[in-house]
Short mmCIF file of C-alpha atoms in Angstrom, two decimals:
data_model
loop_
_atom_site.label_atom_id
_atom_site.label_comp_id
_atom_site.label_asym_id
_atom_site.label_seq_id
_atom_site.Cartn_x
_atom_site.Cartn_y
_atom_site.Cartn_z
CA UNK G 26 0.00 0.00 0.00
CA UNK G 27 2.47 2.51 0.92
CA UNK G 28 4.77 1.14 -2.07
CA UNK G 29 1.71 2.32 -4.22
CA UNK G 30 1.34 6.04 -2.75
CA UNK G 31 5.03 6.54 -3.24
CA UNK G 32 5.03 5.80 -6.83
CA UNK G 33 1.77 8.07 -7.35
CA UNK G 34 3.83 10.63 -5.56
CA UNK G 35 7.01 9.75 -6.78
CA UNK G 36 8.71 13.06 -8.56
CA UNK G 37 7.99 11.16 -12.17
CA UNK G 38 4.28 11.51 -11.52
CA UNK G 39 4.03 14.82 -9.09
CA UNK G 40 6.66 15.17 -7.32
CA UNK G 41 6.91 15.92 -3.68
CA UNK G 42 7.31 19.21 -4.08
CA UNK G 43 3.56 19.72 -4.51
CA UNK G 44 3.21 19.37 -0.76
CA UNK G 45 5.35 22.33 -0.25
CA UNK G 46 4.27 24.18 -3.36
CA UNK G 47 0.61 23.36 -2.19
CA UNK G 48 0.97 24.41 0.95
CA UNK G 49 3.21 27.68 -0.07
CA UNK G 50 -0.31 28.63 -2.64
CA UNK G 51 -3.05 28.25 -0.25
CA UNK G 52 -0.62 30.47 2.54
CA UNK G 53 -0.38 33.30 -0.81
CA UNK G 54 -4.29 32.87 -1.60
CA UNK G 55 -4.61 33.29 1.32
CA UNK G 56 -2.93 36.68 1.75
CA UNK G 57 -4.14 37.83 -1.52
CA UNK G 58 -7.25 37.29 -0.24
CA UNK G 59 -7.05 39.77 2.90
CA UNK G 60 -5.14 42.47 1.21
CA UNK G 61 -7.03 42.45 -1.42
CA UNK G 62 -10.83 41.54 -1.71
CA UNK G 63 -13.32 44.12 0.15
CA UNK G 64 -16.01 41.55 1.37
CA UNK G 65 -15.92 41.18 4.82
CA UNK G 66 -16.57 37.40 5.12
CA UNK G 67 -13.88 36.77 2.25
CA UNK G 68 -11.08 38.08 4.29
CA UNK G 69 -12.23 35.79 7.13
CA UNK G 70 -12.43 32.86 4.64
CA UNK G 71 -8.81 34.05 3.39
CA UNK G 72 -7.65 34.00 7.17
CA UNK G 73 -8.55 30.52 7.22
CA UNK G 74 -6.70 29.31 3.87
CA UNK G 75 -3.71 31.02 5.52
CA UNK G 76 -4.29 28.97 8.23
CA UNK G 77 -4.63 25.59 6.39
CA UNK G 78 -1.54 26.61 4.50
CA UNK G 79 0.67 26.51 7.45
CA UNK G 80 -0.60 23.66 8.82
CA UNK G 81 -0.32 21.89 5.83
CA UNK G 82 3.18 22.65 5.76
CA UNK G 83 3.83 21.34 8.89
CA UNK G 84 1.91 17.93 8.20
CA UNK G 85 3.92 17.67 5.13
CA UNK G 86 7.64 18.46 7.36
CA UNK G 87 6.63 15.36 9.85
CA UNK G 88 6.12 12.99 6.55
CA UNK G 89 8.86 10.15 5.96
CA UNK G 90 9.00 8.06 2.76
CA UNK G 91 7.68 4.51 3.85
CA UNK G 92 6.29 5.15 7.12
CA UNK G 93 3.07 4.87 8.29
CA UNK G 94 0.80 7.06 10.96
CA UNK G 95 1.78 6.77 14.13
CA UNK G 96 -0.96 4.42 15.66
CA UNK G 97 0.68 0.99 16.77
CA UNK G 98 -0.71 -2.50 15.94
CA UNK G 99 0.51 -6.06 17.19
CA UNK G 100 3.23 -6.12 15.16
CA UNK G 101 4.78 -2.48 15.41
CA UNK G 102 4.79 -3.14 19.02
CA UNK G 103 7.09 -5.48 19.39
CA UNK G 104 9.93 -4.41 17.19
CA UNK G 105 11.18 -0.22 17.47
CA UNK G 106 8.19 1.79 16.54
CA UNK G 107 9.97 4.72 15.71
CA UNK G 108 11.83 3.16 12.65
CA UNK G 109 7.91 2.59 11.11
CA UNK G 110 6.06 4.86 12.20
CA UNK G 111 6.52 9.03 11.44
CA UNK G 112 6.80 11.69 14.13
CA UNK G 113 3.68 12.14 15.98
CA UNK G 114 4.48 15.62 17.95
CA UNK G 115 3.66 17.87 14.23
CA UNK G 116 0.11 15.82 14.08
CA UNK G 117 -0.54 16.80 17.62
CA UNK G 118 0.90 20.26 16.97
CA UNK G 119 -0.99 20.57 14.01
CA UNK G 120 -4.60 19.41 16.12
CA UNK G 121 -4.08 22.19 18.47
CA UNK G 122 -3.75 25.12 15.30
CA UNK G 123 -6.98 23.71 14.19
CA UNK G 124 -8.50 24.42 16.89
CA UNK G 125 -7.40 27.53 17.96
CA UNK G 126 -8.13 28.46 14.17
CA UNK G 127 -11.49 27.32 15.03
CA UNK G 128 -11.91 29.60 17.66
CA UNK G 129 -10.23 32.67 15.41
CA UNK G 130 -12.98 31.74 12.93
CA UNK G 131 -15.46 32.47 15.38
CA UNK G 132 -14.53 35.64 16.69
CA UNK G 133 -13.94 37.21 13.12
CA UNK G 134 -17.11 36.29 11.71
CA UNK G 135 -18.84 37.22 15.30
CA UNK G 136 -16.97 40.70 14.70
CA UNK G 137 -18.00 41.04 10.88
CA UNK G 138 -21.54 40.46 11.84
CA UNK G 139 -21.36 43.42 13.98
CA UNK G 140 -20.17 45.53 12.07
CA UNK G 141 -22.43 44.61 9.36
CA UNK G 142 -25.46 45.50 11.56
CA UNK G 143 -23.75 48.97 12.21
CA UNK G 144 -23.36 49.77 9.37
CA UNK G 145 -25.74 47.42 7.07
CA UNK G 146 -22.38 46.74 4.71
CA UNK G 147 -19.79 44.39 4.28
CA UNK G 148 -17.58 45.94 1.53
CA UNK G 149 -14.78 47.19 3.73
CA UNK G 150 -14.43 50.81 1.06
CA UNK G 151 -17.77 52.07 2.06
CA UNK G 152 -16.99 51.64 5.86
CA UNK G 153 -15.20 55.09 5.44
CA UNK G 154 -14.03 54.63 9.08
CA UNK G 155 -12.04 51.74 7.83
CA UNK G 156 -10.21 52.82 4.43
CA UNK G 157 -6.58 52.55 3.40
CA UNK Z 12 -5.73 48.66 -9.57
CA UNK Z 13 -2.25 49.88 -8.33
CA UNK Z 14 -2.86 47.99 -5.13
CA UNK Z 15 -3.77 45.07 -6.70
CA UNK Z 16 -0.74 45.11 -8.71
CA UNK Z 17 1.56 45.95 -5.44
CA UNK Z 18 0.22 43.24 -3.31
CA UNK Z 19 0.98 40.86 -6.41
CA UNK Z 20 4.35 41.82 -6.63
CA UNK Z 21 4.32 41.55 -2.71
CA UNK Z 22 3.15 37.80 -3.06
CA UNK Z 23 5.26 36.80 -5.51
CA UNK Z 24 8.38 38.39 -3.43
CA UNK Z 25 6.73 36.22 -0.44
CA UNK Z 26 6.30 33.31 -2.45
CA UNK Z 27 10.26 33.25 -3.43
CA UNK Z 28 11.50 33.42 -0.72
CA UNK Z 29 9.38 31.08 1.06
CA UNK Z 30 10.09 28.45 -1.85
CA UNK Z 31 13.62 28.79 -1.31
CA UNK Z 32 13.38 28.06 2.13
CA UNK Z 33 11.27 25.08 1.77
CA UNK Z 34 13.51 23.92 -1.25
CA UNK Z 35 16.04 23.35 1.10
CA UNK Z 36 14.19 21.10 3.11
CA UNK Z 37 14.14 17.82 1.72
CA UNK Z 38 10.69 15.62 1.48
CA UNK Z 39 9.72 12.74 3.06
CA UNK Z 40 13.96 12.11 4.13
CA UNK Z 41 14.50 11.60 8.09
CA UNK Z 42 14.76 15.19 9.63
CA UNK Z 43 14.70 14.50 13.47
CA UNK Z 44 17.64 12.15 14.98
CA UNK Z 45 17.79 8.28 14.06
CA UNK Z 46 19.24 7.54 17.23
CA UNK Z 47 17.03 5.66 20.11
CA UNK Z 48 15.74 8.46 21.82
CA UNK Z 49 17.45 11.64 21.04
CA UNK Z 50 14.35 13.21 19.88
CA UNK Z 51 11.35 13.63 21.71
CA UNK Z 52 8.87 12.28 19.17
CA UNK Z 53 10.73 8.90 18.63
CA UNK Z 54 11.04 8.83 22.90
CA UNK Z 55 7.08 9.65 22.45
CA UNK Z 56 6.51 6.76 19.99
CA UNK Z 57 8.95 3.89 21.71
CA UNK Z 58 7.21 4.46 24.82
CA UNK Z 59 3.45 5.47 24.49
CA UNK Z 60 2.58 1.85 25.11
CA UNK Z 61 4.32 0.79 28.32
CA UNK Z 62 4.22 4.42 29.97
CA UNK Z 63 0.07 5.34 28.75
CA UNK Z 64 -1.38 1.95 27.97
CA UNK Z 65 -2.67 3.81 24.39
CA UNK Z 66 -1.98 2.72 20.79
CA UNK Z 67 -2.77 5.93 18.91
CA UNK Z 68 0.64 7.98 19.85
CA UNK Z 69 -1.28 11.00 18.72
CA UNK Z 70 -3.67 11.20 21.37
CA UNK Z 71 -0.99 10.25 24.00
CA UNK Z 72 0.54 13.34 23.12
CA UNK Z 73 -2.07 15.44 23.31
CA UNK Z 74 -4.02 14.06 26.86
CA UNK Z 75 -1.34 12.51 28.90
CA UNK Z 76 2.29 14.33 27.71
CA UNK Z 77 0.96 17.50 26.60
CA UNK Z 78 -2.29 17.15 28.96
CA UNK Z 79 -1.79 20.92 30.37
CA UNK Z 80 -1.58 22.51 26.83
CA UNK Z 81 -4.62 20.51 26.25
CA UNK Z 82 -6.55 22.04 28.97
CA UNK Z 83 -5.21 25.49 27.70
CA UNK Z 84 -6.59 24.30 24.01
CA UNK Z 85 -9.81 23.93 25.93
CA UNK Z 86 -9.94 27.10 27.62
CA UNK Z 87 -9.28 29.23 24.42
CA UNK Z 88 -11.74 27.13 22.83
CA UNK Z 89 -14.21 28.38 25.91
CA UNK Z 90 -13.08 31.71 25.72
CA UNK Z 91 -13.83 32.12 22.07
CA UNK Z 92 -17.40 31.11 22.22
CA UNK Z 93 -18.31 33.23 25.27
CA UNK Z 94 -16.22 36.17 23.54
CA UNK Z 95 -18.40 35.37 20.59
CA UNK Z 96 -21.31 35.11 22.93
CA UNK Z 97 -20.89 38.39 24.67
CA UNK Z 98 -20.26 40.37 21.08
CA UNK Z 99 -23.48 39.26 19.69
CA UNK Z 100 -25.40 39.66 22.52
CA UNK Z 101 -24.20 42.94 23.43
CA UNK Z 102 -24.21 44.50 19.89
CA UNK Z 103 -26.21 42.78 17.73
CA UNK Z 104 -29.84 43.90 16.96
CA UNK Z 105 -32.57 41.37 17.41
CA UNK Z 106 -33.59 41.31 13.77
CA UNK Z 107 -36.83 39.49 12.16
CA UNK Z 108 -36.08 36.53 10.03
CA UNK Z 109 -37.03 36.15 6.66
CA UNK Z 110 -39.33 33.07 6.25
CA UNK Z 111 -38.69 30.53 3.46
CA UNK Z 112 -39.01 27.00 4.32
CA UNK Z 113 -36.34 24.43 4.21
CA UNK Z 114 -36.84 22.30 1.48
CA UNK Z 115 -38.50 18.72 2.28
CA UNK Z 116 -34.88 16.86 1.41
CA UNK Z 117 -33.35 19.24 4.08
CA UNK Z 118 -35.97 18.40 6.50
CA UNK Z 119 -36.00 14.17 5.87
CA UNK Z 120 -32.82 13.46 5.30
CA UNK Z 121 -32.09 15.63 8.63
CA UNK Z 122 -34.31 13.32 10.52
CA UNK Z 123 -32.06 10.47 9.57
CA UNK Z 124 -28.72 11.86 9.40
CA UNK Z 125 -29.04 13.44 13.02
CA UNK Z 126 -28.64 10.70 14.90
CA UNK Z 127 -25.99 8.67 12.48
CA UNK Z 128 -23.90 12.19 13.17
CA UNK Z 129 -24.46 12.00 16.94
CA UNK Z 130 -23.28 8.07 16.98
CA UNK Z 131 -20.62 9.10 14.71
CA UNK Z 132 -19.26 11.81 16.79
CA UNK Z 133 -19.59 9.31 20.10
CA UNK Z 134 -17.77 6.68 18.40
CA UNK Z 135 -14.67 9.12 17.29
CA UNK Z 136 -14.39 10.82 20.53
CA UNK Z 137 -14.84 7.33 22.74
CA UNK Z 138 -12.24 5.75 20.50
CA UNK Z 139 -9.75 8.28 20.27
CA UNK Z 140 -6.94 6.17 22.42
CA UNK Z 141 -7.34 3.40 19.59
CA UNK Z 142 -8.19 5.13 16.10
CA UNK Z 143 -7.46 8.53 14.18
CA UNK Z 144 -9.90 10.66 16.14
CA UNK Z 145 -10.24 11.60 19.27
CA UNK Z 146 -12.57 14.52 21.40
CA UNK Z 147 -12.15 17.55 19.50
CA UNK Z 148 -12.73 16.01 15.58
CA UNK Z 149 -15.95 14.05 18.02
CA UNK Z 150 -17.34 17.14 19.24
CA UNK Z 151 -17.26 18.61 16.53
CA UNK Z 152 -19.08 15.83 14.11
CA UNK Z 153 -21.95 16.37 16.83
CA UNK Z 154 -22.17 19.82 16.35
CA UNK Z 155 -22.43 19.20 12.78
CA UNK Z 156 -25.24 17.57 13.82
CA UNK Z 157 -27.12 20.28 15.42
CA UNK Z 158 -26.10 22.16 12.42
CA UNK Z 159 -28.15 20.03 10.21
CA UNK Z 160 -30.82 20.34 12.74
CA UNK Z 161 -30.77 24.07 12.65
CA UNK Z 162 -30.77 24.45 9.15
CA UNK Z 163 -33.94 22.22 8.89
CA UNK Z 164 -35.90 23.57 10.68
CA UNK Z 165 -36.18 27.37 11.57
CA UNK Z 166 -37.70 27.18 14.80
CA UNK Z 167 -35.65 24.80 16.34
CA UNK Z 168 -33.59 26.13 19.67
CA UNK Z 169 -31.12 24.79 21.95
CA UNK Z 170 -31.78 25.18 25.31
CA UNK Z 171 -29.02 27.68 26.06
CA UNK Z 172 -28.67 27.22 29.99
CA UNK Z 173 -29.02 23.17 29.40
CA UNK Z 174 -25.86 23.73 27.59
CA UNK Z 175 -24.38 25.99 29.02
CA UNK Z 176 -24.45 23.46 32.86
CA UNK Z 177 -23.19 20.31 30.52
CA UNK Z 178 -20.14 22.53 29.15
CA UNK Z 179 -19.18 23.69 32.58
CA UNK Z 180 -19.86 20.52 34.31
CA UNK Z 181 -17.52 18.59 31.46
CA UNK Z 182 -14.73 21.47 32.12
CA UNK Z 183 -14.89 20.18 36.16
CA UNK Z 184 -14.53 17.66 35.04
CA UNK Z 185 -11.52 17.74 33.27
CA UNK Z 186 -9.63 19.76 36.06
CA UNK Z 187 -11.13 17.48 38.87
CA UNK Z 188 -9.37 14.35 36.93
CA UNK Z 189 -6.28 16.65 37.12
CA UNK Z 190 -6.77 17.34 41.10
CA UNK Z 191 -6.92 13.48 41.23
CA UNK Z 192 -3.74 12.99 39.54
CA UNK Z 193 -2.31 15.69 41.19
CA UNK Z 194 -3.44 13.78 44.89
CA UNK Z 195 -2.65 10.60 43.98
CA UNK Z 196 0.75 10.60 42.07
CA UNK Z 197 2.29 13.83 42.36
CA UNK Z 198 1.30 15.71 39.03
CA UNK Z 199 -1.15 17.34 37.04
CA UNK Z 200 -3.28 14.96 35.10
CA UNK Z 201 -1.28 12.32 36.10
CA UNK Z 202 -2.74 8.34 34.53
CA UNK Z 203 -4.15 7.37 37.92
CA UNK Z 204 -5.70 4.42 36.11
CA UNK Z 205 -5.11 1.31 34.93
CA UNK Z 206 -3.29 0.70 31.65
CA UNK Z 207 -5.40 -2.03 30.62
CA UNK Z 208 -4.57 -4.47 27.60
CA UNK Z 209 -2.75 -1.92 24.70
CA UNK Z 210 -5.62 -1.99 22.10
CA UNK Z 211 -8.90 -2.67 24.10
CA UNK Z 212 -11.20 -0.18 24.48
CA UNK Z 213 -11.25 0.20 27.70
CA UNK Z 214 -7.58 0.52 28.42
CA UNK Z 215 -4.85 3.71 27.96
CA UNK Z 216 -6.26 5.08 31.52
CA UNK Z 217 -7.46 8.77 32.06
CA UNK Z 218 -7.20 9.03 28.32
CA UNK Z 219 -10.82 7.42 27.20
CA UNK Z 220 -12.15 9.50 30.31
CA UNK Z 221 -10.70 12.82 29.27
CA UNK Z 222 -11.83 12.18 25.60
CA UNK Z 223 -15.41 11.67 26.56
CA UNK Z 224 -15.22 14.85 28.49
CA UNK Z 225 -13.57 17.02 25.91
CA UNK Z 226 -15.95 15.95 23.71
CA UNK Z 227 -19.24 16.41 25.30
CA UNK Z 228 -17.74 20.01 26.30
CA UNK Z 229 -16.25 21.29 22.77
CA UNK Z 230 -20.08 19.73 21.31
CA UNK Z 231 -21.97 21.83 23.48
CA UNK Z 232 -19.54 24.13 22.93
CA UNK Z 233 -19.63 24.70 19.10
CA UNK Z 234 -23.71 24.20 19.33
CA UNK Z 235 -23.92 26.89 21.26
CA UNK Z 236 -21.33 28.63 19.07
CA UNK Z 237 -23.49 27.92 16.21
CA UNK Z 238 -26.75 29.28 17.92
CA UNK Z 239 -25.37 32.43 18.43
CA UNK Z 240 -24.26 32.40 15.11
CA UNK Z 241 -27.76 32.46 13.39
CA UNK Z 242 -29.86 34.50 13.16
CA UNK Z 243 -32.25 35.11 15.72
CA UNK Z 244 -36.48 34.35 15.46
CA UNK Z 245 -37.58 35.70 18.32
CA UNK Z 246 -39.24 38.91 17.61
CA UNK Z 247 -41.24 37.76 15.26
#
């Protein structure tokens, strides 16, 4: 099984580097997204690609060729786990940023809804309070 | 237009530089040390079994090794939906709803997919010391839940207090299990149970225990996140 994901990944078919390269375009979207657009609830939903970006990336660091997620069975048990299985501490790194990104989610959209009922708009150049 | 173009050029100045700093970090090749147990996550991995009693090395991590910055992740979690609370409820104008029913799909395949999500969500968060999975990912699959329920049907209402009592009595919980630990063995959230056979369900200790809690508190949690979140019918 794992001989079969590495030759769909292998760099013949796409090539590792679209971990990196996928995780370096959702982080620019991303950005793109909250410099740019002037809806409200897009910037939030940029602030989340930024965030899945980065975590992404760090999913992607933590990967080894051949080794499998760190969850033991029988036979891992008995033998050195760490030689088969990958590095557990980014996965539990990474559970923690999702849900604190959760939580960030919830306070900017709790803050765009008030300001849309103060000022019955979400395009951020008509809140003249706001403009750059 | 010219800020379009300047943030462009900004990305693309971001996006080099970035790119050259991942190029240099190779894929998939062995980055920590290969040695025994110089590095923390091979210690975590060789070990999780005779020091926690759990399989899933993950979830070791996160309740028993890491078990304060858990209870942290749990407190911002709190924090963000009372923040979110206190926003809306200060600020936000009771408003009348437009009504236009949810279509007769939404409403019958809610009636059946409610309870496969809150089964669903019980399973992941109860076995989260033996599969991928675990309170947060559970909680949150019950939410969903309510989510469907909400969207179904317009009038349909949480009762706010019920959850709020269930949240706080979960996050007691939690820090009571702690206390125990602390009593009995000398630190916080220490595994004052049994290990149990590696692989049964009921083994791995306080971890099972402090799954079920964290996920009956982030559910409540994110349903009453999501309440707040819609829009309100009660002027009407």
């Amino acid at each position: 099984m794992s001989e079969a994901i590495k030759t769909f990944f292998s760099p013949s078919v796409l090539g590792p580097e679209i971990f990196y390269g996928s995780s370096v375009a959702l982080f620019l979207i991303g950005l793109y997204m909250v410099l740019v657009k002037k809806n409200l609830v897009k910037i939030a939903i940029g602030l989340t690609f930024i965030e899945s970006g980065v975590n992404l990336f760090l999913i992607s660091i933590g990967y080894v060729w051949g080794k499998t997620a760190p969850i033991l069975n029988k036979t891992l048990m008995m033998g050195t786990p760490s030689k088969e299985v990958v590095d557990p501490v980014p996965q539990a790194l990474v559970l923690t940023a999702i849900v604190i990104g959760v939580a960030v989610t919830a306070m900017a959209l709790s803050i765009v809804i008030v300001i849309h009922d103060k000022y019955g708009t979400l395009n951020i150049s008509k809140i003249k309070e706001l403009k750059w | 237009m010219i800020r379009r173009l300047f943030v462009l050029v900004l990305l693309i100045i971001i996006g080099y530089f970035l790119g050259t700093a991942m190029a240099s970090i190779p894929f998939g090749a062995e980055k920590v040390d290969v040695g025994p147990y110089r590095s923390v996550g091979n210690y975590y991995v060789d070990n999780t079994v005779q020091e926690t009693g759990g399989v899933n090395a993950v979830t070791s991590i996160v309740v028993l090794y890491r078990g304060f910055d858990t209870l942290g992740e749990v407190t911002v979690l709190f924090l963000a939906a009372t923040g979110l609370a206190a926003i809306l409820a200060l600020t936000r104008e009771r408003r009348k709803l437009k009504k236009e029913k949810p279509s007769l799909i939404m409403r019958v395949g809610t009636d059946y997919l409610f309870p496969a999500a809150i089964v669903l969500g019980s399973y992941v968060f109860l076995h989260g010391h033996l599969t991928p999975g675990g309170g947060f990912p559970g909680g949150v699959i019950i939410a969903s839940g309510f989510l469907m329920l909400f969207l179904a049907q317009w009038r349909y209402k949480v009762d706010e207090l019920g959850l709020k009592i269930i949240e706080s009595l979960a996050g007691m919980t939690y820090v009571t299990i702690g206390l125990i630990g602390l009593f009995k063995l000398g630190t916080f959230l220490g595994n004052f149970l049994g290990k149990g056979t590696p692989g049964a369900l009921l083994s791995a200790g306080i971890i099972p225990v402090i799954y079920i809690v964290i996920g009956i508190k982030v559910g409540s949690e994110m349903t009453g996140l999501l309440q707040n979140l819609r829009e309100t019918t009660e002027n009407e």
